[in-house]
Coordinates of C-alpha atoms in Angstrom, one line a residue:
M1 CA 36.8 17.5 32.8
S2 CA 33.9 15.7 31.1
T3 CA 34.3 14.0 27.7
K4 CA 32.9 16.0 24.8
I5 CA 29.6 14.6 23.5
D6 CA 29.0 14.0 19.9
W7 CA 25.2 14.5 19.9
L8 CA 25.0 13.2 16.3
N9 CA 27.0 9.9 16.5
D10 CA 27.0 9.1 20.2
I11 CA 23.2 8.7 20.4
C12 CA 22.2 5.1 21.2
V13 CA 18.4 5.6 21.6
Q14 CA 16.0 8.5 21.3
A15 CA 12.3 8.3 22.5
G16 CA 9.4 10.7 23.2
H17 CA 10.4 13.0 20.4
V18 CA 8.2 14.5 17.6
G19 CA 8.8 15.3 14.0
A20 CA 7.3 16.8 10.8
M21 CA 8.2 16.6 7.1
W22 CA 8.9 19.6 5.0
Q23 CA 10.0 19.3 1.4
N24 CA 11.3 15.8 1.8
K25 CA 13.3 16.7 5.0
L26 CA 12.3 15.3 8.4
Y27 CA 12.7 17.7 11.3
V28 CA 12.9 15.9 14.7
F29 CA 12.4 17.8 18.0
G30 CA 12.4 17.0 21.7
G31 CA 12.3 13.8 23.7
T32 CA 15.0 12.0 25.5
V33 CA 18.4 10.6 24.3
W34 CA 20.6 7.9 25.7
L35 CA 24.2 8.0 24.9
N36 CA 26.5 5.2 23.8
G37 CA 28.7 4.9 26.8
K38 CA 30.1 8.4 26.6
A39 CA 28.2 9.9 29.5
S40 CA 29.5 9.1 33.0
D41 CA 26.2 7.9 34.3
N42 CA 24.8 6.8 30.9
L43 CA 21.3 8.0 31.9
G44 CA 18.9 9.7 29.7
Y45 CA 19.4 13.3 28.7
T46 CA 17.1 16.0 27.4
N47 CA 17.3 16.3 23.7
E48 CA 18.1 19.9 23.1
H49 CA 18.9 19.6 19.4
L50 CA 16.8 19.9 16.2
R51 CA 17.7 17.0 13.9
V52 CA 17.2 17.3 10.1
I53 CA 17.1 14.1 8.0
D54 CA 17.5 14.8 4.3
F55 CA 15.6 12.7 1.7
T56 CA 16.0 15.1 -1.2
K57 CA 18.3 12.8 -3.1
D58 CA 19.0 9.1 -3.6
V59 CA 20.4 7.5 -0.5
D60 CA 21.2 4.2 1.2
I61 CA 20.7 4.9 4.9
S62 CA 23.0 2.0 5.8
Q63 CA 25.9 3.7 4.0
T64 CA 25.4 7.4 4.1
Q65 CA 25.0 9.9 7.0
I66 CA 21.9 12.0 6.2
T67 CA 21.3 13.6 9.6
T68 CA 22.4 17.1 10.7
L69 CA 21.6 18.9 13.9
S70 CA 21.6 22.3 15.6
R71 CA 21.1 23.3 19.2
V72 CA 17.6 24.5 20.2
S73 CA 17.4 28.1 21.4
N74 CA 17.2 28.7 25.1
V75 CA 13.8 30.4 24.6
I76 CA 12.3 27.0 23.8
N77 CA 11.3 24.4 26.3
P78 CA 12.4 21.1 24.8
G79 CA 9.6 18.9 26.0
K80 CA 8.3 15.6 24.6
W81 CA 5.1 14.1 23.1
L82 CA 3.8 17.4 21.9
P83 CA 1.7 18.5 18.8
F84 CA 4.2 19.4 16.1
F85 CA 3.5 20.7 12.5
S86 CA 5.1 22.1 9.4
V87 CA 3.7 24.9 7.2
N88 CA 5.2 27.3 4.7
G89 CA 8.8 26.7 5.8
K90 CA 8.0 27.0 9.5
L91 CA 7.6 24.5 12.3
R92 CA 4.8 25.1 14.8
F93 CA 4.3 23.4 18.1
F94 CA 2.9 23.8 21.7
G95 CA 2.2 21.8 24.8
G96 CA 4.0 18.6 25.7
E97 CA 5.1 17.0 28.9
T98 CA 8.0 18.3 30.9
E99 CA 11.2 16.4 30.1
P100 CA 12.4 15.1 33.5
Y101 CA 15.9 14.2 32.4
T102 CA 19.2 16.0 32.8
T103 CA 20.3 19.0 30.8
V104 CA 24.0 19.2 29.9
D105 CA 26.1 21.1 27.5
D106 CA 28.3 19.6 24.6
N107 CA 31.0 18.8 27.1
G108 CA 28.7 16.9 29.4
N109 CA 28.7 19.7 32.0
P110 CA 25.5 20.9 33.6
P111 CA 24.4 24.5 33.2
P112 CA 24.6 26.8 36.3
A113 CA 22.5 25.8 39.3
N114 CA 20.3 28.8 38.8
Y115 CA 19.3 27.7 35.3
T116 CA 15.6 27.4 34.7
R117 CA 13.8 26.2 31.6
P118 CA 11.4 28.5 29.9
G119 CA 7.8 27.8 30.9
Y120 CA 5.6 26.2 28.3
A121 CA 2.2 27.0 29.9
G122 CA 0.0 28.5 27.2
M123 CA 3.0 29.1 24.8
L124 CA 3.1 28.8 21.0
W125 CA 6.6 28.1 19.6
S126 CA 7.9 28.4 16.0
Y127 CA 11.0 27.7 14.0
D128 CA 11.8 29.4 10.7
I129 CA 13.6 26.9 8.5
D130 CA 15.0 29.4 6.2
T131 CA 16.4 31.8 8.8
S132 CA 17.0 29.2 11.6
Q133 CA 15.3 31.5 14.1
W134 CA 13.2 30.3 17.1
S135 CA 10.4 32.3 18.6
A136 CA 7.8 32.0 21.3
R137 CA 4.6 33.8 22.1
N138 CA 1.8 33.5 24.5
A139 CA -1.5 31.9 23.4
S140 CA -4.1 33.3 25.7
G141 CA -6.9 31.1 26.9
I142 CA -5.0 27.9 27.4
P143 CA -4.8 27.1 31.2
Y144 CA -1.5 25.9 32.5
A145 CA -2.9 22.6 33.7
E146 CA -4.5 21.8 30.3
T147 CA -1.4 22.2 28.1
P148 CA -1.5 18.8 26.4
G149 CA 1.2 16.2 26.2
N150 CA 0.7 12.8 24.5
P151 CA -2.3 14.2 22.4
Q152 CA -3.6 12.7 19.2
F153 CA -2.9 15.2 16.4
T154 CA -3.0 15.4 12.6
V155 CA -3.1 18.1 9.9
D156 CA -5.3 19.1 7.0
P157 CA -2.7 20.0 4.3
K158 CA -5.2 21.8 2.1
T159 CA -6.3 24.3 4.7
N160 CA -3.1 24.1 6.8
T161 CA -5.1 23.3 9.9
G162 CA -3.8 21.3 12.8
W163 CA -6.2 19.2 14.8
V164 CA -5.3 18.2 18.4
Y165 CA -7.4 16.0 20.8
G166 CA -7.0 14.9 24.4
G167 CA -3.6 14.1 25.8
S168 CA -2.5 14.3 29.4
Y169 CA -0.7 16.8 31.6
Y170 CA 2.1 15.6 33.8
D171 CA 4.7 18.0 35.3
A172 CA 7.4 15.8 36.6
G173 CA 10.0 18.6 36.9
Y174 CA 13.6 18.1 35.6
R175 CA 17.2 18.0 36.7
V176 CA 20.0 20.4 36.3
G177 CA 23.1 18.3 36.9
T178 CA 22.4 16.6 40.1
V179 CA 19.9 19.2 41.3
S180 CA 16.2 18.3 40.8
K181 CA 13.8 21.1 39.8
P182 CA 10.4 20.0 41.1
G183 CA 7.2 20.2 39.1
L184 CA 3.7 20.7 40.3
G185 CA 3.6 17.2 41.7
N186 CA -0.1 16.7 41.0
G187 CA 0.2 13.4 39.1
K188 CA -1.0 12.7 35.7
T189 CA -4.2 14.4 34.5
Y190 CA -6.1 13.1 31.4
L191 CA -7.7 15.6 29.0
E192 CA -10.5 15.5 26.5
K193 CA -10.3 19.0 25.1
M194 CA -10.0 19.5 21.4
Y195 CA -8.0 22.3 19.6
K196 CA -8.0 23.7 16.1
Y197 CA -4.6 25.3 15.1
D198 CA -4.5 27.8 12.3
L199 CA -0.9 27.1 11.2
V200 CA -0.6 30.0 8.8
G201 CA -2.0 32.6 11.2
D202 CA -0.5 30.9 14.2
K203 CA -3.8 30.9 16.1
L204 CA -5.1 28.3 18.5
S205 CA -8.7 27.9 19.4
V206 CA -10.8 25.4 21.3
V207 CA -13.3 23.3 19.4
D208 CA -16.8 22.9 20.9
V209 CA -17.8 19.2 20.8
S210 CA -20.8 19.5 23.1
K211 CA -23.1 18.3 20.2
T212 CA -21.6 14.8 20.6
I213 CA -23.6 12.3 22.6
N214 CA -21.2 9.3 22.4
K215 CA -18.1 11.4 22.6
M216 CA -14.6 10.0 22.7
G217 CA -13.9 11.1 26.2
Q218 CA -10.5 11.7 27.7
N219 CA -7.7 10.0 25.8
S220 CA -4.0 10.1 25.7
A221 CA -1.1 8.7 23.5
G222 CA -3.4 7.4 20.7
A223 CA -3.3 8.3 17.0
M224 CA -5.4 10.4 14.6
Q225 CA -5.5 10.8 10.8
F226 CA -7.2 13.2 8.5
I227 CA -9.3 12.0 5.5
P228 CA -10.0 14.8 3.0
D229 CA -13.1 15.5 0.9
L230 CA -15.7 13.9 3.2
G231 CA -18.5 15.7 4.8
G232 CA -17.6 19.0 3.2
Q233 CA -14.5 19.7 5.3
G234 CA -13.0 16.2 5.8
V235 CA -13.1 13.9 8.8
L236 CA -10.7 12.7 11.5
V237 CA -10.2 9.1 12.5
A238 CA -8.9 8.5 16.0
F239 CA -8.1 5.2 17.8
G240 CA -5.9 3.6 20.4
G241 CA -4.4 5.3 23.5
D242 CA -5.5 5.1 27.1
M243 CA -8.4 6.7 29.0
A244 CA -6.7 6.5 32.4
I245 CA -3.5 5.0 33.7
G246 CA -3.7 1.3 32.6
A247 CA -7.1 1.6 30.9
F248 CA -6.2 1.0 27.3
R249 CA -8.7 1.7 24.5
S250 CA -9.8 -1.3 22.5
M251 CA -9.1 -1.4 18.7
E252 CA -12.5 -2.9 18.2
T253 CA -13.9 0.7 18.1
V254 CA -12.5 3.8 16.4
F255 CA -13.9 7.3 16.4
V256 CA -14.8 9.5 13.5
F257 CA -15.0 13.3 13.8
D258 CA -17.1 15.2 11.2
I259 CA -15.3 18.6 11.0
A260 CA -18.2 20.4 9.4
T261 CA -20.6 19.5 12.3
S262 CA -18.1 19.1 15.1
V263 CA -19.6 15.7 16.0
W264 CA -17.8 12.5 17.1
Y265 CA -19.1 9.1 16.0
P266 CA -18.0 5.7 17.4
Q267 CA -17.6 3.0 14.7
K268 CA -17.1 -0.8 15.2
T269 CA -14.2 -2.4 13.3
S270 CA -13.7 -6.0 12.0
T271 CA -10.6 -8.1 11.6
V272 CA -9.1 -11.3 10.3
N273 CA -10.3 -14.4 12.2
G274 CA -11.6 -12.2 15.1
K275 CA -8.0 -11.4 16.2
Y276 CA -7.8 -7.6 16.8
P277 CA -4.5 -5.7 17.3
A278 CA -3.8 -5.2 21.0
G279 CA -4.8 -1.9 22.6
R280 CA -1.7 0.3 22.9
I281 CA -0.1 3.7 23.5
R282 CA 2.9 5.5 22.0
F283 CA 2.7 3.8 18.6
C284 CA 2.9 5.6 15.2
T285 CA 0.8 5.8 12.0
V286 CA 0.8 7.0 8.5
A287 CA -1.9 6.9 5.8
A288 CA -2.1 6.2 2.1
T289 CA -5.0 6.3 -0.3
A290 CA -5.8 4.0 -3.3
S291 CA -5.5 5.6 -6.7
D292 CA -9.3 5.7 -7.2
N293 CA -10.0 6.8 -3.6
S294 CA -11.9 3.6 -2.9
S295 CA -9.9 3.0 0.3
F296 CA -8.0 5.0 2.8
N297 CA -5.5 2.9 4.6
I298 CA -3.9 3.7 8.0
Y299 CA -0.6 1.8 8.7
M300 CA 0.0 1.3 12.5
Y301 CA 3.4 0.2 13.9
G302 CA 4.8 -0.6 17.3
G303 CA 3.8 0.9 20.7
V304 CA 3.3 -0.7 24.1
N305 CA 0.3 -2.5 25.4
G306 CA 0.5 -2.5 29.2
P307 CA -0.8 -2.0 31.8
G308 CA 2.1 -3.0 33.7
D309 CA 3.9 -4.2 30.6
D310 CA 6.3 -1.6 29.2
T311 CA 7.7 -4.0 26.5
P312 CA 7.6 -2.5 23.0
L313 CA 5.6 -4.2 20.3
N314 CA 6.8 -5.0 16.8
D315 CA 3.6 -5.8 14.9
M316 CA 2.2 -3.8 12.0
W317 CA -1.5 -3.5 10.9
I318 CA -3.5 -1.7 8.3
L319 CA -6.9 -0.2 9.2
S320 CA -8.7 0.1 5.8
I321 CA -11.5 2.6 5.5
P322 CA -14.5 2.7 4.7
S323 CA -14.7 -1.0 5.5
F324 CA -13.1 -0.3 8.9
H325 CA -11.3 -3.6 8.7
W326 CA -8.0 -4.5 10.3
V327 CA -5.5 -6.4 8.1
P328 CA -2.2 -7.7 9.7
V329 CA 1.0 -7.1 7.8
A330 CA 3.3 -10.2 7.7
V331 CA 6.7 -8.5 8.1
E332 CA 9.4 -8.9 10.6
S333 CA 10.0 -5.5 12.3
R334 CA 12.0 -4.1 15.2
Y335 CA 10.4 -3.8 18.6
K336 CA 9.7 -0.1 19.1
A337 CA 7.7 2.3 21.3
S338 CA 7.7 6.1 21.7
L339 CA 8.8 6.4 18.0
T340 CA 7.5 8.6 15.2
C341 CA 6.4 7.7 11.7
H342 CA 6.2 10.0 8.7
K343 CA 5.0 9.8 5.1
L344 CA 7.7 10.2 2.5
Q345 CA 6.3 11.0 -0.9
E346 CA 3.3 8.7 -1.5
R347 CA 4.9 5.3 -1.0
Y348 CA 7.3 5.3 2.0
M349 CA 7.0 5.4 5.7
V350 CA 10.0 6.7 7.7
A351 CA 10.1 5.3 11.2
Y352 CA 12.5 7.3 13.5
R353 CA 14.2 5.9 16.5
G354 CA 12.0 4.9 19.5
R355 CA 12.7 2.7 22.5
P356 CA 13.7 -0.8 21.7
V357 CA 12.9 -4.0 23.6
D358 CA 16.5 -4.9 24.5
K359 CA 17.9 -1.5 25.3
G360 CA 20.3 -2.0 22.4
C361 CA 21.4 0.8 20.2
D362 CA 19.8 1.8 16.9
L363 CA 21.1 1.0 13.5
N364 CA 21.3 3.2 10.5
Q365 CA 21.1 6.5 12.4
G366 CA 17.9 5.4 14.0
I367 CA 16.1 5.6 10.6
Q368 CA 13.9 2.8 9.2
L369 CA 12.4 3.0 5.8
F370 CA 9.3 1.0 4.9
D371 CA 7.8 0.5 1.4
L372 CA 4.0 0.8 1.8
T373 CA 3.4 -1.1 -1.4
T374 CA 5.8 -4.1 -1.2
L375 CA 5.4 -4.2 2.6
K376 CA 9.1 -4.6 3.1
W377 CA 11.8 -2.7 5.0
T378 CA 14.5 -1.3 2.9
T379 CA 17.6 0.9 3.3
K380 CA 17.5 2.5 -0.2
Y381 CA 15.5 5.5 -1.2
E382 CA 15.7 6.4 -4.9
V383 CA 13.9 9.7 -5.4
S384 CA 15.2 9.8 -9.0
K385 CA 13.3 6.6 -10.0
E386 CA 10.4 7.7 -12.1
D387 CA 7.7 5.7 -10.4
N388 CA 9.2 5.8 -6.9
P389 CA 6.7 8.1 -5.3
K390 CA 3.6 6.2 -6.5
Y391 CA 1.6 4.2 -4.0
K392 CA -0.1 1.0 -5.0
L393 CA -2.2 -1.2 -2.8
P394 CA -0.2 -4.1 -1.5
A395 CA -1.4 -7.6 -2.5
D396 CA -2.2 -8.5 1.1
L397 CA -4.6 -5.6 1.2
Y398 CA -6.4 -5.9 -2.2
Y399 CA -6.7 -9.7 -1.6
V400 CA -9.0 -8.7 1.2
L401 CA -10.7 -5.7 -0.3
G402 CA -11.1 -7.0 -3.8
G403 CA -10.0 -5.0 -6.9
N404 CA -6.4 -4.6 -7.7
A405 CA -3.3 -2.5 -6.8
D406 CA -5.0 0.6 -8.1
G407 CA -8.2 0.2 -6.1
G408 CA -11.6 -1.0 -7.2
S409 CA -12.4 -2.2 -3.7
K410 CA -15.6 -4.3 -3.3
F411 CA -15.4 -4.6 0.5
Q412 CA -16.4 -1.0 1.3
K413 CA -18.8 -1.2 4.2
P414 CA -18.2 -2.3 7.8
Q415 CA -19.2 -5.8 8.6
S416 CA -21.5 -4.6 11.4
G417 CA -22.8 -1.8 9.2
F418 CA -22.2 1.9 9.8
A419 CA -23.0 3.2 13.2
N420 CA -25.8 5.4 11.9
E421 CA -27.1 7.0 8.7
N422 CA -25.1 10.2 9.2
L423 CA -21.8 8.4 9.4
E424 CA -22.7 6.3 6.3
A425 CA -23.5 9.5 4.4
L426 CA -20.1 11.0 5.3
F427 CA -18.3 8.1 3.6
S428 CA -20.7 7.8 0.6
P429 CA -18.2 9.7 -1.8
M430 CA -15.8 6.8 -1.3
L431 CA -18.2 4.1 -2.2
L432 CA -18.0 2.6 -5.7
P433 CA -21.0 1.2 -7.5
N434 CA -19.9 -2.4 -6.8
G435 CA -18.5 -1.5 -3.3
T436 CA -21.5 -2.8 -1.4
S437 CA -19.9 -5.9 0.2
T438 CA -19.7 -6.1 4.0
T439 CA -17.5 -9.2 3.8
P440 CA -13.8 -9.6 3.0
T441 CA -13.5 -10.6 -0.7
N442 CA -11.5 -13.8 -0.1
G443 CA -12.4 -14.6 3.5
A444 CA -9.2 -12.8 4.6
T445 CA -7.8 -15.9 6.4
T446 CA -4.4 -16.4 4.8
P447 CA -3.4 -13.5 2.6
P448 CA -0.7 -14.3 0.1
K449 CA 2.9 -13.2 0.6
S450 CA 3.2 -9.7 -0.8
T451 CA 5.5 -8.9 -3.7
E452 CA 5.8 -5.9 -6.0
P453 CA 2.6 -5.8 -8.1
S454 CA 2.7 -5.3 -11.8
G455 CA 1.6 -2.1 -13.5
N456 CA -2.0 -3.4 -14.0
G457 CA -2.4 -4.5 -10.4
D458 CA -1.9 -8.2 -10.9
N459 CA 0.5 -10.2 -8.8
S460 CA 1.4 -13.5 -10.2
S461 CA 3.2 -14.8 -7.1
S462 CA 0.4 -14.0 -4.7
K463 CA -2.9 -14.1 -6.5
V464 CA -4.6 -17.0 -8.2
P465 CA -5.0 -16.4 -12.0
V466 CA -8.8 -16.7 -11.9
G467 CA -9.2 -15.2 -15.4
A468 CA -6.8 -17.8 -16.9
I469 CA -8.6 -20.7 -15.1
V470 CA -12.1 -19.6 -16.3
G471 CA -10.9 -18.9 -19.8
G472 CA -9.2 -22.3 -20.0
V473 CA -12.2 -24.2 -18.8
I474 CA -14.5 -22.4 -21.3
G475 CA -12.1 -22.9 -24.1
G476 CA -11.7 -26.6 -23.3
L477 CA -15.5 -27.2 -23.3
F478 CA -15.9 -25.3 -26.6
F479 CA -13.2 -27.5 -28.2
I480 CA -14.9 -30.7 -26.9
A481 CA -18.2 -29.5 -28.3
L482 CA -16.6 -28.8 -31.7
L483 CA -15.0 -32.3 -31.8
G484 CA -18.4 -33.8 -31.0
W485 CA -20.1 -31.9 -33.8
A486 CA -17.3 -32.9 -36.3
F487 CA -17.7 -36.5 -35.3
F488 CA -21.4 -36.7 -36.1
W489 CA -20.9 -34.7 -39.3
Y490 CA -18.1 -37.1 -40.4
R491 CA -20.3 -40.2 -39.7
S492 CA -23.2 -38.6 -41.6
R493 CA -21.0 -38.3 -44.7
K494 CA -19.2 -41.6 -44.6
R495 CA -22.1 -44.0 -43.5
P496 CA -23.9 -45.7 -46.4
A497 CA -27.6 -44.9 -46.9
T498 CA -28.6 -48.4 -45.8
A499 CA -26.6 -48.2 -42.5
A500 CA -28.4 -47.8 -39.3
M501 CA -28.7 -44.2 -38.5
L502 CA -30.6 -42.1 -36.1
S503 CA -33.2 -39.7 -37.6
F504 CA -32.1 -36.1 -38.1
Q505 CA -34.5 -33.2 -38.0
P506 CA -34.9 -32.3 -41.7
R507 CA -33.4 -28.8 -42.2
H508 CA -31.4 -29.1 -45.4
P509 CA -33.5 -29.0 -48.6
L510 CA -31.7 -32.1 -50.0
V511 CA -32.2 -34.2 -46.9
H512 CA -35.9 -35.2 -46.3
E513 CA -35.8 -38.3 -44.2
I514 CA -33.4 -41.1 -43.3
D515 CA -35.0 -44.2 -41.8
T516 CA -33.5 -47.0 -39.8
P517 CA -34.2 -50.7 -40.3
R518 CA -36.5 -52.3 -37.7
Q519 CA -34.0 -54.9 -36.8
Q520 CA -31.5 -52.2 -35.6
W521 CA -34.0 -51.0 -33.0
E522 CA -34.8 -54.5 -32.0
A523 CA -31.1 -55.2 -31.6
E524 CA -30.8 -52.3 -29.2
P525 CA -33.7 -52.5 -26.7
G526 CA -34.8 -49.2 -25.1
V527 CA -33.2 -47.1 -27.7
M528 CA -36.5 -45.7 -28.9
E529 CA -37.6 -44.9 -25.4
H530 CA -34.3 -43.3 -24.6
Y531 CA -34.6 -40.9 -27.4
G532 CA -38.3 -40.2 -26.7
M533 CA -39.5 -41.9 -29.9
Q534 CA -42.9 -43.6 -30.2
G535 CA -44.5 -46.1 -32.7
K536 CA -42.7 -48.3 -35.2
P537 CA -39.9 -47.3 -37.4
L538 CA -40.8 -46.6 -41.0
P539 CA -39.6 -49.0 -43.6
P540 CA -36.6 -48.0 -45.7
R541 CA -37.3 -45.5 -48.4
E542 CA -35.2 -44.4 -51.3
L543 CA -33.7 -40.9 -51.3
Q544 CA -35.2 -38.7 -53.9
G545 CA -32.8 -37.3 -56.5
A546 CA -29.1 -37.7 -56.8
W547 CA -27.5 -38.1 -53.5
Q548 CA -24.4 -36.1 -52.7
P549 CA -22.6 -35.4 -49.5
T550 CA -23.7 -32.2 -47.8
E551 CA -23.2 -30.6 -44.5
L552 CA -26.0 -31.3 -42.0
E553 CA -27.4 -28.3 -40.2
G554 CA -29.8 -30.3 -38.0
H555 CA -29.5 -31.7 -34.5
L556 CA -30.3 -35.1 -33.1
V557 CA -34.0 -35.6 -32.4
G558 CA -34.6 -36.0 -28.7
E559 CA -30.9 -35.7 -27.9
P560 CA -30.1 -32.9 -25.3
T561 CA -28.3 -30.0 -27.1
Y562 CA -24.9 -29.3 -25.4
E563 CA -24.1 -25.6 -25.8
M564 CA -22.2 -23.0 -23.9
H565 CA -24.2 -21.3 -21.1
V566 CA -24.5 -17.6 -22.1
E567 CA -26.2 -15.2 -19.8
G568 CA -28.5 -17.7 -18.2
R569 CA -29.9 -19.4 -21.3
K570 CA -32.7 -21.7 -20.3
G571 CA -33.7 -25.2 -21.5
S572 CA -30.4 -27.0 -21.5
P573 CA -28.0 -28.6 -19.0
A574 CA -25.4 -26.0 -20.1
Y575 CA -22.1 -25.6 -18.4
E576 CA -21.9 -22.9 -15.9
P577 CA -18.4 -21.5 -15.1
Q578 CA -17.4 -21.5 -11.4
S579 CA -17.5 -18.3 -9.5
H580 CA -14.4 -16.2 -8.7
E581 CA -14.5 -17.2 -5.1
S582 CA -15.0 -21.0 -5.7
L583 CA -12.0 -21.1 -8.1
I584 CA -9.8 -19.4 -5.5
G585 CA -11.0 -21.9 -2.9
A586 CA -10.2 -24.8 -5.2
H587 CA -6.7 -23.6 -6.0
R588 CA -5.7 -21.9 -2.8

């Protein structure tokens, strides 16, 4: 008799699954699971359970079990890599690839030999969270061979519309115990069809993209994100994936879809030091928006970047839009592929399971929690903390974009320019008055180490205090000028009338003229020429009236006037403060 399987705690690895958030709970469906030594052959098994991960309260995922599960109804085909959405307390999904691994019961025993899985050709499936009921219905108009697996998909939360593009079809069959159930055996077929899924009405329709000249073409296992409030109905941004087996799409170009006009636009990206992220498949993404909507930032993690190399990646990048600039994230992460990532509140990314590089087992129930602001992995989620859900731009990002943790981006246009005027018009609502730069603010060569920014967006440990430097320089020069003025004023009061003095421009009514003995000029050759004076000095003359000390309001005749440079005042060699960028360069 087989050993009973604990499908919650015996899981070592899970990959190829999908998931969706609903009211701070993550629902995970499908894929393959590998057990931790409890199965006799230790091969992969079809995941026939719905897992629920609860983030509705404070938790330390390294200490507390927050996952529950229930077996999926036998009316559902538990495939993998399929479009999966949540809406109004329901989970909606369709398509996917056939899961080729073994199906077993909780005791590790296979079902009867005559067991067959429900077909998924042209089917729409639902799960009611409140009643725990599964249902399936036919969606007419979706040919069997075009049911997508590995598609790019995202959702418009305002209209509750799911968007699905491309994918591939691969019917590998499956096993029941030791018996193989053959599939169609027609190899992998890449798709380029696009679907619009009305999640409330549970209606699927095909999107006509025939207006697009430079269309995206067939694509599988990439990513897609929805940006609201652009072009009237929002836009989609898609990137990554492969166009055929081994033909990976470059990250140097992304594709933008205008929902209102049903047109795709290719757009060139830029990056730090010309080093782009590697093309890849089966990675995950989440997106976060600056407080002032000046940047939309897509975080990308993991995946594989074959062809021929199935080794998972561990790098993380941020694609910032509308600059379309890639920024690397300097954080040590686990190597993962075929994982899922999900936005938790505004600030966190939940990365769930995925295939590791060393075939080792997952830690912390397969849950990873990433702070999108501090750019650090953490095990603690504190929903009760007042500012916990708030997202702020990380220092590494606003160092490149300009502005601060709340936004104010200055780098808001692609370095190569927008692909065309229509595309630029789509993103015009995001552009700030000063967001006209097509160059990273600080060169983006060596971003500072990220730490938690303060409430006003400053980061003392990662950002040069430019304001303090400029203020200190200006204050110091003003103090020097004041000392110089006091020095001349003091000498004018203390020097006797017969002492050698330079002439002062008469401004005060009691001071008419002070002359200097000829011998003083002769003792200092070139002094007259230096001060621009001509002719002979006048002989000494007696001051009229009773002399008394008084403050001089004049200035030295012929002497350059040293004063602070204010708004480009002309006619003086005034001090000009260094620019923001030059100060950063001098103190970097």
